[in-house]
Structures are given as structure tokens and as C-alpha cells.
Short mmCIF file of C-alpha atoms in Angstrom, two decimals:
data_model
loop_
_atom_site.label_atom_id
_atom_site.label_comp_id
_atom_site.label_asym_id
_atom_site.label_seq_id
_atom_site.Cartn_x
_atom_site.Cartn_y
_atom_site.Cartn_z
CA MET B 329 -148.58 28.72 228.97
CA THR B 330 -150.83 27.38 231.85
CA ASP B 331 -151.46 24.41 233.00
CA TRP B 332 -155.51 24.01 233.31
CA VAL B 333 -157.25 21.83 235.82
CA VAL B 334 -160.68 20.72 234.16
CA ARG B 335 -162.76 18.91 236.09
CA THR B 336 -166.61 17.60 234.74
CA THR B 337 -169.37 16.45 236.68
CA PHE B 338 -171.50 13.32 235.41
CA ASP B 339 -174.79 12.54 236.61
CA VAL B 340 -173.89 8.39 236.30
CA ASP B 341 -172.92 5.95 238.96
CA PRO B 342 -170.37 3.33 237.17
CA ASP B 343 -169.30 0.57 238.70
CA GLU B 344 -165.78 -0.63 239.14
CA ALA B 345 -165.32 -2.12 234.99
CA THR B 346 -166.66 1.02 233.75
CA MET B 347 -164.37 3.08 235.59
CA ASP B 348 -161.78 0.98 234.38
CA ALA B 349 -162.43 1.39 230.84
CA TRP B 350 -163.09 5.26 231.20
CA GLU B 351 -159.24 5.67 232.56
CA THR B 352 -157.77 3.17 229.47
CA ALA B 353 -159.51 5.80 227.26
CA LEU B 354 -158.06 8.84 229.14
CA ASP B 355 -154.22 6.72 228.43
CA GLU B 356 -155.16 5.90 225.19
CA ARG B 357 -155.72 9.62 224.00
CA GLY B 358 -152.63 10.60 225.94
CA VAL B 359 -154.39 12.62 228.53
CA ASP B 360 -153.27 13.17 231.94
CA GLY B 361 -156.33 12.46 234.41
CA SER B 362 -158.44 10.49 236.82
CA LEU B 363 -161.92 9.69 237.52
CA SER B 364 -163.66 9.29 240.80
CA ARG B 365 -166.84 8.42 241.96
CA ILE B 366 -169.62 9.66 244.54
CA PRO B 367 -171.56 7.31 245.31
CA LYS B 368 -173.93 9.30 247.92
CA LEU B 369 -175.03 11.43 245.16
CA HIS B 370 -174.78 8.90 242.48
CA GLN B 371 -172.13 10.70 240.46
CA ALA B 372 -168.90 10.49 238.49
CA THR B 373 -166.19 13.54 238.14
CA MET B 374 -163.36 12.86 236.00
CA THR B 375 -160.65 15.94 235.98
CA VAL B 376 -158.02 16.29 233.44
CA TYR B 377 -154.71 18.47 233.28
CA LEU B 378 -154.60 20.41 229.72
CA PRO B 379 -151.41 22.73 229.02
CA ILE B 380 -153.63 25.31 226.81
CA SER B 381 -153.24 28.89 227.48
CA ASP B 382 -156.48 29.80 226.97
CA MET B 383 -158.88 29.12 229.90
CA ILE B 384 -161.94 29.33 227.81
CA LYS B 385 -160.37 26.50 225.36
CA ALA B 386 -159.63 24.58 228.25
CA THR B 387 -162.82 24.47 229.56
CA CYS B 388 -164.27 23.52 225.81
CA GLU B 389 -161.64 21.00 225.06
CA GLY B 390 -162.08 19.19 228.49
CA CYS B 391 -165.58 18.61 228.58
CA ASP B 392 -165.58 17.63 224.56
CA LEU B 393 -163.15 15.06 225.87
CA ALA B 394 -165.00 13.81 228.82
CA ALA B 395 -168.14 14.01 227.04
CA GLU B 396 -167.01 11.73 224.39
CA ILE B 397 -165.15 9.51 227.25
CA ILE B 398 -168.10 9.15 229.20
CA GLY B 399 -170.96 9.00 226.55
CA ARG B 400 -173.34 11.92 227.85
CA PRO B 401 -172.59 15.28 228.51
CA PRO B 402 -171.54 16.83 231.90
CA ILE B 403 -173.91 18.44 234.36
CA GLY B 404 -171.46 20.56 235.64
CA VAL B 405 -167.50 21.73 235.30
CA GLU B 406 -164.93 23.64 236.79
CA THR B 407 -161.63 25.06 235.93
CA ILE B 408 -159.06 26.25 237.66
CA THR B 409 -155.15 26.95 237.29
CA GLU B 410 -153.12 24.20 238.45
CA ASP B 411 -151.31 26.11 241.22
CA GLU B 412 -154.96 26.70 242.99
CA GLN B 413 -155.76 23.14 242.77
CA GLN B 414 -152.33 22.67 244.48
CA ARG B 415 -153.49 25.50 247.27
CA ARG B 416 -156.59 24.08 247.75
CA ALA B 417 -154.85 20.07 248.63
CA ASP B 418 -152.55 22.04 251.08
CA GLU B 419 -155.52 23.84 253.05
CA PRO B 420 -155.90 22.27 256.49
CA THR B 421 -159.03 19.43 256.26
CA LEU B 422 -160.05 20.36 259.99
CA PRO B 423 -161.38 22.92 261.54
CA GLU B 424 -160.03 25.51 264.09
CA LEU B 425 -160.83 24.25 267.62
CA MET B 426 -161.44 25.75 270.63
CA SER B 427 -160.78 23.88 274.55
CA ALA B 428 -163.18 25.38 277.21
CA ALA B 429 -160.23 27.42 278.42
CA GLU B 430 -160.32 29.13 275.19
CA ILE B 431 -163.66 29.68 274.70
CA ALA B 432 -163.76 31.01 278.57
CA GLU B 433 -161.32 33.68 276.95
CA GLU B 434 -163.16 34.29 273.84
CA LEU B 435 -166.46 34.96 276.08
CA GLY B 436 -164.50 36.90 278.35
CA VAL B 437 -166.06 34.38 281.18
CA ALA B 438 -164.75 31.95 283.70
CA ARG B 439 -164.08 28.41 282.66
CA GLN B 440 -166.97 27.68 285.40
CA ARG B 441 -168.96 29.78 283.39
CA VAL B 442 -168.56 28.16 279.88
CA HIS B 443 -169.58 24.77 281.78
CA GLN B 444 -173.46 26.33 282.69
CA LEU B 445 -173.53 27.47 278.79
CA ARG B 446 -173.53 23.98 277.89
CA SER B 447 -176.48 23.21 279.30
CA THR B 448 -178.24 26.01 276.90
CA ALA B 449 -179.94 25.14 273.75
CA ALA B 450 -177.74 27.76 271.83
CA PHE B 451 -174.67 26.93 273.04
CA PRO B 452 -172.76 24.54 269.88
CA SER B 453 -171.83 21.06 270.56
CA PRO B 454 -168.65 19.73 271.27
CA LEU B 455 -166.85 17.92 268.11
CA ALA B 456 -165.69 15.35 270.58
CA GLU B 457 -165.35 14.45 274.16
CA LEU B 458 -161.75 13.76 274.51
CA ARG B 459 -159.64 12.44 277.74
CA GLY B 460 -157.85 16.32 278.09
CA GLY B 461 -161.58 17.99 277.69
CA ALA B 462 -164.62 18.63 275.59
CA ILE B 463 -163.20 20.28 271.74
CA TRP B 464 -165.84 22.92 269.68
CA ASP B 465 -165.76 24.32 266.39
CA ALA B 466 -164.39 27.95 266.95
CA ALA B 467 -166.42 29.32 264.07
CA ALA B 468 -169.47 27.86 265.97
CA VAL B 469 -168.55 29.11 269.22
CA ARG B 470 -167.34 32.50 267.54
CA LYS B 471 -170.85 32.22 265.82
CA PHE B 472 -172.47 31.56 269.58
CA ALA B 473 -170.44 34.81 270.91
CA HIS B 474 -172.23 36.83 268.26
CA ASP B 475 -175.75 36.24 268.82
CA TRP B 476 -175.07 35.26 272.55
CA GLU B 477 -177.35 37.88 274.41
CA ARG B 478 -175.94 38.33 278.32
CA LYS B 479 -178.43 38.80 280.82
CA PRO B 480 -177.85 42.02 282.96
CA GLY B 481 -176.97 41.28 286.75
CA ARG B 482 -175.19 42.87 289.60
CA PRO B 483 -172.32 44.65 288.88
CA ARG B 484 -168.97 42.54 289.77
CA GLN B 485 -167.63 43.44 292.87
CA SER B 486 -164.19 44.47 292.88
CA ARG B 487 -161.63 41.24 294.27
CA ARG B 488 -158.53 41.04 296.15
CA THR B 489 -155.93 39.71 294.01
CA ALA B 490 -154.31 37.92 296.03
CA TYR B 491 -154.89 36.65 299.74
CA ARG B 492 -152.13 35.60 302.43
CA LYS B 493 -153.28 32.67 304.61
CA PRO B 494 -152.42 33.13 308.99
CA ASP B 495 -149.71 30.26 307.74
CA GLY B 496 -148.19 32.47 305.65
CA ARG B 497 -148.73 31.04 302.25
CA LEU B 498 -150.01 33.78 299.51
CA ILE B 499 -152.80 32.50 297.47
CA ASP B 500 -152.59 33.66 293.57
CA LEU B 501 -156.52 34.19 293.32
CA THR B 502 -156.50 36.05 289.65
CA TYR B 503 -154.41 33.14 288.79
CA LEU B 504 -156.65 30.77 290.23
CA GLU B 505 -159.58 32.16 288.41
CA SER B 506 -158.08 32.40 284.98
CA ARG B 507 -157.65 28.61 285.03
CA GLY B 508 -161.49 28.16 286.01
CA VAL B 509 -161.09 28.33 289.64
CA SER B 510 -162.95 31.03 291.30
CA LEU B 511 -162.58 31.09 295.10
CA THR B 512 -162.97 34.33 297.73
CA GLN B 513 -161.15 34.60 300.66
CA ALA B 514 -164.49 33.47 303.13
CA ASP B 515 -164.15 30.49 300.37
CA ILE B 516 -160.79 29.32 301.28
CA ASP B 517 -160.79 30.36 304.85
CA ARG B 518 -163.83 27.73 304.76
CA MET B 519 -161.78 25.12 302.91
CA PRO B 520 -160.41 22.06 304.42
CA PRO B 521 -156.42 22.15 304.13
CA GLU B 522 -156.10 18.87 302.00
CA GLU B 523 -158.58 20.16 299.45
CA LEU B 524 -157.09 23.42 298.96
CA ASP B 525 -153.94 21.75 298.80
CA ARG B 526 -155.20 19.86 296.36
CA ILE B 527 -156.58 22.91 293.84
CA LEU B 528 -153.34 24.45 294.17
CA ARG B 529 -151.43 21.33 293.55
CA GLU B 530 -153.65 20.73 290.22
CA TYR B 531 -153.76 23.97 289.22
CA GLU B 532 -150.80 26.25 290.09
#
């Protein structure tokens, strides 16, 4: 025998005393169930658990029971197995999130380019701005990636993956770019030593 979960929805917004009376009526009938309000929609739902072999019978019995207690016919009904009810309860409630670095990887661009794209109207707004940076809904980012029309530009010039300064220090340009810092050999030569040291300490 299958345990069915029958959830009926009613176009009524009961007060607390009425909810208590309905719950008492469920208890008196020996039915395992619960009630809830949806204030925003001015609706109420009744959920009952019925050990019945047939889904149609469970749906009819659940609807009849709820209508008898509430005093009006439902405006909607959903019948699922108790296993499905548990599966839904176990699903994560938060969407998949992405950081700027993960968006850069998704789009195949440098992280600096992500910050530039944020100023465009089509780019999704972040869900939150945290101390460690902004976070986005991954589904919204992937939709943007699907719709994004990249403007053609000059072919990207090949660049050295590393540069050894005259003082013997080896700068890994590829690694720095993967961290969102795009530097050329000329940039490094012009950069004050203390600024270069700060970047290397932060990203290496």
C-alpha cells in the first residue's frame, strides 16, 4: 500500500481560531495532516497523509475530507507519494551561486572584463554584495552567456607566459591573469617595485 500526500488549496484566509478548529476536526477524524495559511494570496491549504493503494481514490478522499472540514470546495489539489514529498523537502532551497572569478571562467574572459560587463544593462544584478565580493545566480549568468553577443575585435596577441625581471625574479603572467590581473612585460617594467610586490603578495 502506498502512502499518498494530498494537498488541497482553498480560496479563504482564516483567522487563528478557525485554523485551530480545522486542526481539531482533523484530529477527531484520526487523520494525519496539517494546515497552513498563504496570507499574500489570501488562501489556505490542507495537507493529509492517506495510506490508500490507488492515487485516484486518495485524491477523492482527500478532497472530500478537506471540503467537509473547510466548508467549501477546494480551488486546487495536488497528490504525490510520501517519498516524493520527502525528496522535495530534501532539495536545496538556495540557487547555485557564482563569484566573479567563476563567471570569468564561465564566459572565458578575465575577471576585469566581468567587472566591465556589470555596467551593461543585460548583465544580471548580483544577489548580494559580501565582504569577499559579489555573488550571482548561476542560472542568470548562464542565460546571459547564452544571449551575449561578443563584439568582434582585434585578434588577441600571443603573450609570454612568464617574465624574468633583471633582478632574477620570475613573474608568472598566466597565473596572474587567471586571478584577474592582466599584466604585460611593459607593465611590469614601468611598475614601482613596491606596487609589484603588493600584487604578488596578494595573488601568489
